[in-house]
Amino acid sequence: PGRHILLSPGRFSLAGRNLYLRASIAGSGEAETSIAGDALGLRTGSELSGLTLKGYVYVGRGESPTLNRCAITGHQYYSGVYCPEGSAPVVTGCTISGSEPGVWCESSSPTFVDCAITRNGMTANFCGGGFQLDESFATLIGCRISRNYSLAQWPGGAGIQADGGATRLVDCEIFENVAWPGAALEGDNITLVGCKIFGNMAGAAFLLGSSAMVNCAVWGNAGYNLYSGGILIGVRRATSATLTNCTISGNRCNGYADDAAVVLSRYVG
């Protein structure tokens, strides 16, 4: 069995320590308990809850820990949460901010529920600011992905970049993200159900592979160059995107594309 550490209100440090031995840490609340340092090697059965972590979370390879009601903030040169191969963490009610990017997943299957991914960013080509998902199978439920950025010569999705794998979003909001040029959401095999994409300084979504949008609303986004303000579907690759019962309105584009709700492009993708 692992160790369970209960922290009173105050400031603590993880410097020089790791959590490989299935340690769990419970604080007294995000506003009361603050830890400086990086949570390394979280394993199945480990849990971080009720605290602010000023560093990053490194999930153990192949492990499935739990993060609950945490604020993870301020790691300028690394992702706030890193999910390596085979890992499947469950993250609930957490805020992830101030990192590059907010979440980075490689060949993993994370679940995020009622989380806020905000004010993260990347300046590397083809990388997402909020989420960078590489060959991963991520599930996002009731999450708010906002005010992230991807600023590079060839930016990725400001909110989410999904390369390979399959990503599912349910009842999520993606808003006020910036990619210039670029989209708030980009990638392969993305399914959105009941989601809202609005107010982004970017195209709303760039869809590839077997992507689908169902009962979604898209409005008030501003794309640039080849990126429509609405939905851009790349047709150079095998793409079978479907839109069902969606509302797409009031989007605009400053560049080569037009203000159409949906644009099929052979120049991208």
mmCIF file of C-alpha atoms in Angstrom:
data_model
loop_
_atom_site.group_PDB
_atom_site.id
_atom_site.type_symbol
_atom_site.label_atom_id
_atom_site.label_comp_id
_atom_site.label_asym_id
_atom_site.label_seq_id
_atom_site.Cartn_x
_atom_site.Cartn_y
_atom_site.Cartn_z
ATOM 1 C CA PRO A 1 0.000 0.000 0.000
ATOM 2 C CA GLY A 2 1.113 3.576 -0.606
ATOM 3 C CA ARG A 3 1.656 6.389 1.841
ATOM 4 C CA HIS A 4 -1.090 8.965 2.477
ATOM 5 C CA ILE A 5 0.107 12.450 3.397
ATOM 6 C CA LEU A 6 -2.388 14.987 4.775
ATOM 7 C CA LEU A 7 -1.270 18.616 4.626
ATOM 8 C CA SER A 8 -2.623 21.458 6.713
ATOM 9 C CA PRO A 9 -2.933 24.952 5.248
ATOM 10 C CA GLY A 10 0.484 26.360 4.386
ATOM 11 C CA ARG A 11 3.353 26.263 1.902
ATOM 12 C CA PHE A 12 5.405 23.131 1.332
ATOM 13 C CA SER A 13 8.136 21.857 -1.005
ATOM 14 C CA LEU A 14 8.622 18.683 -3.059
ATOM 15 C CA ALA A 15 12.223 19.568 -3.918
ATOM 16 C CA GLY A 16 14.333 16.423 -4.278
ATOM 17 C CA ARG A 17 11.404 14.065 -3.715
ATOM 18 C CA ASN A 18 9.353 11.824 -5.992
ATOM 19 C CA LEU A 19 6.114 9.897 -5.690
ATOM 20 C CA TYR A 20 7.219 6.562 -7.167
ATOM 21 C CA LEU A 21 6.133 4.674 -4.038
ATOM 22 C CA ARG A 22 2.420 5.282 -4.647
ATOM 23 C CA ALA A 23 2.292 8.232 -2.292
ATOM 24 C CA SER A 24 -0.902 10.299 -2.165
ATOM 25 C CA ILE A 25 -1.032 13.905 -0.996
ATOM 26 C CA ALA A 26 -4.215 15.634 0.177
ATOM 27 C CA GLY A 27 -4.242 19.339 0.935
ATOM 28 C CA SER A 28 -6.777 21.555 2.660
ATOM 29 C CA GLY A 29 -7.909 23.221 -0.579
ATOM 30 C CA GLU A 30 -6.336 24.961 -3.543
ATOM 31 C CA ALA A 31 -6.331 28.332 -1.786
ATOM 32 C CA GLU A 32 -4.975 26.954 1.500
ATOM 33 C CA THR A 33 -2.282 24.402 0.618
ATOM 34 C CA SER A 34 0.512 25.207 -1.837
ATOM 35 C CA ILE A 35 3.390 22.942 -2.886
ATOM 36 C CA ALA A 36 6.469 24.112 -4.804
ATOM 37 C CA GLY A 37 8.149 21.475 -6.939
ATOM 38 C CA ASP A 38 7.361 18.752 -9.460
ATOM 39 C CA ALA A 39 5.216 15.686 -8.758
ATOM 40 C CA LEU A 40 7.281 12.966 -10.425
ATOM 41 C CA GLY A 41 6.248 9.393 -11.119
ATOM 42 C CA LEU A 42 2.619 9.323 -9.992
ATOM 43 C CA ARG A 43 1.505 5.686 -9.994
ATOM 44 C CA THR A 44 -1.748 3.739 -9.978
ATOM 45 C CA GLY A 45 -3.348 4.243 -6.580
ATOM 46 C CA SER A 46 -1.683 7.640 -6.060
ATOM 47 C CA GLU A 47 -3.778 10.779 -5.735
ATOM 48 C CA LEU A 48 -3.131 14.499 -5.537
ATOM 49 C CA SER A 49 -6.095 16.435 -4.177
ATOM 50 C CA GLY A 50 -7.058 19.786 -2.730
ATOM 51 C CA LEU A 51 -3.856 21.723 -3.368
ATOM 52 C CA THR A 52 -1.961 24.099 -5.629
ATOM 53 C CA LEU A 53 1.156 22.657 -7.264
ATOM 54 C CA LYS A 54 3.670 25.194 -8.559
ATOM 55 C CA GLY A 55 5.446 22.836 -10.912
ATOM 56 C CA TYR A 56 4.413 19.979 -13.189
ATOM 57 C CA VAL A 57 2.915 16.519 -12.835
ATOM 58 C CA TYR A 58 4.776 13.618 -14.456
ATOM 59 C CA VAL A 59 2.574 10.527 -14.582
ATOM 60 C CA GLY A 60 4.414 7.217 -14.399
ATOM 61 C CA ARG A 61 4.633 5.189 -17.611
ATOM 62 C CA GLY A 62 1.706 2.738 -17.753
ATOM 63 C CA GLU A 63 0.187 4.143 -14.545
ATOM 64 C CA SER A 64 -3.326 5.462 -13.744
ATOM 65 C CA PRO A 65 -3.200 7.951 -10.853
ATOM 66 C CA THR A 66 -5.894 10.460 -9.871
ATOM 67 C CA LEU A 67 -5.773 14.254 -9.670
ATOM 68 C CA ASN A 68 -8.724 15.892 -7.961
ATOM 69 C CA ARG A 69 -9.449 19.578 -7.233
ATOM 70 C CA CYS A 70 -5.896 20.778 -7.838
ATOM 71 C CA ALA A 71 -4.448 23.903 -9.411
ATOM 72 C CA ILE A 72 -1.306 23.155 -11.427
ATOM 73 C CA THR A 73 0.414 26.331 -12.421
ATOM 74 C CA GLY A 74 3.453 28.179 -13.553
ATOM 75 C CA HIS A 75 5.888 25.774 -15.209
ATOM 76 C CA GLN A 76 7.279 27.984 -17.960
ATOM 77 C CA TYR A 77 9.401 25.395 -19.768
ATOM 78 C CA TYR A 78 7.368 22.193 -19.436
ATOM 79 C CA SER A 79 3.835 20.890 -19.663
ATOM 80 C CA GLY A 80 1.640 21.196 -16.595
ATOM 81 C CA VAL A 81 0.681 17.509 -16.838
ATOM 82 C CA TYR A 82 2.703 14.979 -18.840
ATOM 83 C CA CYS A 83 1.154 11.598 -19.694
ATOM 84 C CA PRO A 84 3.690 9.141 -21.158
ATOM 85 C CA GLU A 85 3.121 5.900 -23.037
ATOM 86 C CA GLY A 86 0.470 3.595 -21.588
ATOM 87 C CA SER A 87 -0.652 5.949 -18.840
ATOM 88 C CA ALA A 88 -4.330 6.655 -18.122
ATOM 89 C CA PRO A 89 -4.696 9.305 -15.408
ATOM 90 C CA VAL A 90 -8.099 10.609 -14.320
ATOM 91 C CA VAL A 91 -8.085 14.368 -13.736
ATOM 92 C CA THR A 92 -11.201 15.921 -12.151
ATOM 93 C CA GLY A 93 -11.991 19.512 -11.232
ATOM 94 C CA CYS A 94 -8.456 20.773 -11.845
ATOM 95 C CA THR A 95 -7.137 24.039 -13.263
ATOM 96 C CA ILE A 96 -3.967 23.836 -15.374
ATOM 97 C CA SER A 97 -2.331 27.126 -16.325
ATOM 98 C CA GLY A 98 0.925 28.887 -17.128
ATOM 99 C CA SER A 99 2.689 25.929 -18.796
ATOM 100 C CA GLU A 100 4.100 24.970 -22.227
ATOM 101 C CA PRO A 101 1.720 23.348 -23.099
ATOM 102 C CA GLY A 102 -0.935 22.781 -20.457
ATOM 103 C CA VAL A 103 -1.133 19.005 -21.062
ATOM 104 C CA TRP A 104 1.141 16.805 -23.185
ATOM 105 C CA CYS A 105 0.133 13.207 -23.881
ATOM 106 C CA GLU A 106 2.050 10.561 -25.825
ATOM 107 C CA SER A 107 0.388 7.210 -26.614
ATOM 108 C CA SER A 108 -1.773 7.511 -23.518
ATOM 109 C CA SER A 109 -5.480 7.476 -22.569
ATOM 110 C CA PRO A 110 -6.184 10.287 -20.096
ATOM 111 C CA THR A 111 -9.608 11.420 -18.884
ATOM 112 C CA PHE A 112 -10.288 15.039 -17.911
ATOM 113 C CA VAL A 113 -13.592 15.949 -16.217
ATOM 114 C CA ASP A 114 -14.740 19.469 -15.307
ATOM 115 C CA CYS A 115 -11.250 20.903 -15.748
ATOM 116 C CA ALA A 116 -10.110 24.366 -16.815
ATOM 117 C CA ILE A 117 -7.114 24.458 -19.172
ATOM 118 C CA THR A 118 -6.260 28.125 -19.434
ATOM 119 C CA ARG A 119 -3.444 30.582 -20.197
ATOM 120 C CA ASN A 120 -0.966 28.017 -21.500
ATOM 121 C CA GLY A 121 0.975 28.330 -24.734
ATOM 122 C CA MET A 122 3.521 27.056 -27.241
ATOM 123 C CA THR A 123 5.805 28.740 -29.752
ATOM 124 C CA ALA A 124 7.064 25.543 -31.435
ATOM 125 C CA ASN A 125 5.742 24.606 -34.884
ATOM 126 C CA PHE A 126 2.705 22.308 -35.053
ATOM 127 C CA CYS A 127 2.200 22.217 -31.267
ATOM 128 C CA GLY A 128 -0.961 22.904 -29.296
ATOM 129 C CA GLY A 129 -1.124 25.411 -26.466
ATOM 130 C CA GLY A 130 -3.723 23.851 -24.163
ATOM 131 C CA PHE A 131 -3.434 20.163 -25.113
ATOM 132 C CA GLN A 132 -0.802 18.450 -27.249
ATOM 133 C CA LEU A 133 -2.082 14.910 -27.913
ATOM 134 C CA ASP A 134 0.263 12.567 -29.795
ATOM 135 C CA GLU A 135 -1.189 9.180 -30.783
ATOM 136 C CA SER A 136 -3.377 9.364 -27.691
ATOM 137 C CA PHE A 137 -6.975 8.480 -26.857
ATOM 138 C CA ALA A 138 -8.116 11.322 -24.648
ATOM 139 C CA THR A 139 -11.595 11.926 -23.220
ATOM 140 C CA LEU A 140 -12.632 15.427 -22.114
ATOM 141 C CA ILE A 141 -15.978 15.958 -20.359
ATOM 142 C CA GLY A 142 -17.317 19.326 -19.253
ATOM 143 C CA CYS A 143 -13.942 21.043 -19.670
ATOM 144 C CA ARG A 144 -13.242 24.708 -20.393
ATOM 145 C CA ILE A 145 -10.281 25.322 -22.695
ATOM 146 C CA SER A 146 -9.596 29.030 -22.889
ATOM 147 C CA ARG A 147 -7.017 31.770 -23.411
ATOM 148 C CA ASN A 148 -4.295 29.424 -24.629
ATOM 149 C CA TYR A 149 -2.039 30.273 -27.562
ATOM 150 C CA SER A 150 0.000 28.654 -30.317
ATOM 151 C CA LEU A 151 2.250 31.217 -31.965
ATOM 152 C CA ALA A 152 4.779 29.965 -34.514
ATOM 153 C CA GLN A 153 5.399 30.055 -38.241
ATOM 154 C CA TRP A 154 3.259 26.905 -38.452
ATOM 155 C CA PRO A 155 1.147 26.888 -35.300
ATOM 156 C CA GLY A 156 -0.917 23.986 -34.001
ATOM 157 C CA GLY A 157 -4.320 24.163 -32.396
ATOM 158 C CA ALA A 158 -4.294 26.900 -29.774
ATOM 159 C CA GLY A 159 -6.639 24.946 -27.517
ATOM 160 C CA ILE A 160 -6.080 21.371 -28.697
ATOM 161 C CA GLN A 161 -3.693 19.738 -31.180
ATOM 162 C CA ALA A 162 -4.406 16.032 -31.729
ATOM 163 C CA ASP A 163 -1.979 14.127 -33.944
ATOM 164 C CA GLY A 164 -3.127 10.542 -34.464
ATOM 165 C CA GLY A 165 -5.109 8.507 -31.967
ATOM 166 C CA ALA A 166 -8.680 9.619 -31.245
ATOM 167 C CA THR A 167 -10.022 12.409 -29.039
ATOM 168 C CA ARG A 168 -13.553 12.731 -27.648
ATOM 169 C CA LEU A 169 -14.993 15.939 -26.181
ATOM 170 C CA VAL A 170 -18.417 16.065 -24.511
ATOM 171 C CA ASP A 171 -20.073 19.277 -23.271
ATOM 172 C CA CYS A 172 -16.816 21.235 -23.477
ATOM 173 C CA GLU A 173 -16.247 24.923 -24.189
ATOM 174 C CA ILE A 174 -13.307 26.163 -26.294
ATOM 175 C CA PHE A 175 -13.043 29.939 -26.263
ATOM 176 C CA GLU A 176 -10.722 32.962 -26.470
ATOM 177 C CA ASN A 177 -7.700 30.986 -27.660
ATOM 178 C CA VAL A 178 -5.179 32.516 -30.097
ATOM 179 C CA ALA A 179 -3.419 30.919 -33.097
ATOM 180 C CA TRP A 180 -2.316 33.269 -35.871
ATOM 181 C CA PRO A 181 -2.688 31.662 -38.328
ATOM 182 C CA GLY A 182 -4.257 28.462 -37.086
ATOM 183 C CA ALA A 183 -7.326 27.066 -35.354
ATOM 184 C CA ALA A 184 -8.560 26.672 -31.805
ATOM 185 C CA LEU A 185 -8.884 22.919 -32.365
ATOM 186 C CA GLU A 186 -6.856 20.878 -34.864
ATOM 187 C CA GLY A 187 -6.290 17.221 -35.529
ATOM 188 C CA ASP A 188 -7.227 13.702 -36.482
ATOM 189 C CA ASN A 189 -10.235 11.647 -35.431
ATOM 190 C CA ILE A 190 -11.822 14.206 -33.133
ATOM 191 C CA THR A 191 -15.412 13.733 -31.939
ATOM 192 C CA LEU A 192 -17.258 16.648 -30.356
ATOM 193 C CA VAL A 193 -20.698 16.218 -28.763
ATOM 194 C CA GLY A 194 -22.617 19.167 -27.341
ATOM 195 C CA CYS A 195 -19.567 21.451 -27.447
ATOM 196 C CA LYS A 196 -19.274 25.226 -27.925
ATOM 197 C CA ILE A 197 -16.423 26.907 -29.825
ATOM 198 C CA PHE A 198 -16.565 30.692 -29.702
ATOM 199 C CA GLY A 199 -14.627 33.930 -29.520
ATOM 200 C CA ASN A 200 -11.283 32.506 -30.638
ATOM 201 C CA MET A 201 -8.702 34.614 -32.462
ATOM 202 C CA ALA A 202 -8.293 31.616 -34.747
ATOM 203 C CA GLY A 203 -10.364 29.382 -36.943
ATOM 204 C CA ALA A 204 -12.801 27.344 -34.879
ATOM 205 C CA ALA A 205 -11.667 23.867 -35.925
ATOM 206 C CA PHE A 206 -9.487 22.135 -38.510
ATOM 207 C CA LEU A 207 -10.675 18.546 -38.850
ATOM 208 C CA LEU A 208 -8.866 15.550 -40.354
ATOM 209 C CA GLY A 209 -9.413 11.802 -40.373
ATOM 210 C CA SER A 210 -12.720 10.400 -39.114
ATOM 211 C CA SER A 211 -13.878 13.467 -37.202
ATOM 212 C CA ALA A 212 -17.436 14.330 -36.188
ATOM 213 C CA MET A 213 -19.364 17.170 -34.582
ATOM 214 C CA VAL A 214 -22.815 16.529 -33.094
ATOM 215 C CA ASN A 215 -25.124 19.129 -31.506
ATOM 216 C CA CYS A 216 -22.340 21.727 -31.399
ATOM 217 C CA ALA A 217 -22.419 25.526 -31.642
ATOM 218 C CA VAL A 218 -19.653 27.557 -33.337
ATOM 219 C CA TRP A 219 -19.726 31.345 -33.410
ATOM 220 C CA GLY A 220 -17.689 34.535 -33.272
ATOM 221 C CA ASN A 221 -14.329 33.076 -34.307
ATOM 222 C CA ALA A 222 -11.808 34.975 -36.474
ATOM 223 C CA GLY A 223 -9.545 32.946 -38.755
ATOM 224 C CA TYR A 224 -6.652 34.137 -40.886
ATOM 225 C CA ASN A 225 -5.029 33.195 -44.193
ATOM 226 C CA LEU A 226 -6.116 29.674 -45.236
ATOM 227 C CA TYR A 227 -8.050 29.109 -42.016
ATOM 228 C CA SER A 228 -11.760 29.787 -42.199
ATOM 229 C CA GLY A 229 -13.267 31.395 -39.139
ATOM 230 C CA GLY A 230 -15.656 28.443 -39.017
ATOM 231 C CA ILE A 231 -14.853 24.795 -39.743
ATOM 232 C CA LEU A 232 -11.957 23.893 -42.059
ATOM 233 C CA ILE A 233 -11.836 20.345 -43.417
ATOM 234 C CA GLY A 234 -8.589 19.218 -45.058
ATOM 235 C CA VAL A 235 -9.244 16.964 -48.050
ATOM 236 C CA ARG A 236 -5.694 16.054 -49.079
ATOM 237 C CA ARG A 237 -5.683 13.241 -46.525
ATOM 238 C CA ALA A 238 -8.342 10.573 -46.059
ATOM 239 C CA THR A 239 -10.912 12.701 -44.237
ATOM 240 C CA SER A 240 -14.518 11.743 -43.538
ATOM 241 C CA ALA A 241 -15.665 14.552 -41.261
ATOM 242 C CA THR A 242 -19.385 14.789 -40.469
ATOM 243 C CA LEU A 243 -21.402 17.595 -38.890
ATOM 244 C CA THR A 244 -24.817 16.767 -37.426
ATOM 245 C CA ASN A 245 -27.311 19.265 -36.003
ATOM 246 C CA CYS A 246 -24.649 21.963 -35.546
ATOM 247 C CA THR A 247 -25.058 25.752 -35.586
ATOM 248 C CA ILE A 248 -22.212 27.695 -37.239
ATOM 249 C CA SER A 249 -22.659 31.458 -37.453
ATOM 250 C CA GLY A 250 -20.983 34.838 -37.240
ATOM 251 C CA ASN A 251 -17.439 33.667 -37.993
ATOM 252 C CA ARG A 252 -15.038 35.593 -40.221
ATOM 253 C CA CYS A 253 -11.707 35.228 -41.967
ATOM 254 C CA ASN A 254 -9.036 37.777 -42.861
ATOM 255 C CA GLY A 255 -7.052 36.174 -45.650
ATOM 256 C CA TYR A 256 -7.387 33.756 -48.543
ATOM 257 C CA ALA A 257 -10.328 31.783 -47.197
ATOM 258 C CA ASP A 258 -13.791 33.283 -46.924
ATOM 259 C CA ASP A 259 -16.361 33.671 -44.206
ATOM 260 C CA ALA A 260 -18.167 30.454 -45.082
ATOM 261 C CA ALA A 261 -19.364 28.270 -42.227
ATOM 262 C CA VAL A 262 -17.522 25.234 -43.623
ATOM 263 C CA VAL A 263 -14.541 25.251 -45.989
ATOM 264 C CA LEU A 264 -13.072 22.243 -47.795
ATOM 265 C CA SER A 265 -9.409 22.843 -48.542
ATOM 266 C CA ARG A 266 -6.897 20.941 -50.648
ATOM 267 C CA TYR A 267 -4.106 23.274 -49.573
ATOM 268 C CA VAL A 268 -3.899 22.130 -45.955
ATOM 269 C CA GLY A 269 -4.086 18.725 -44.353
#
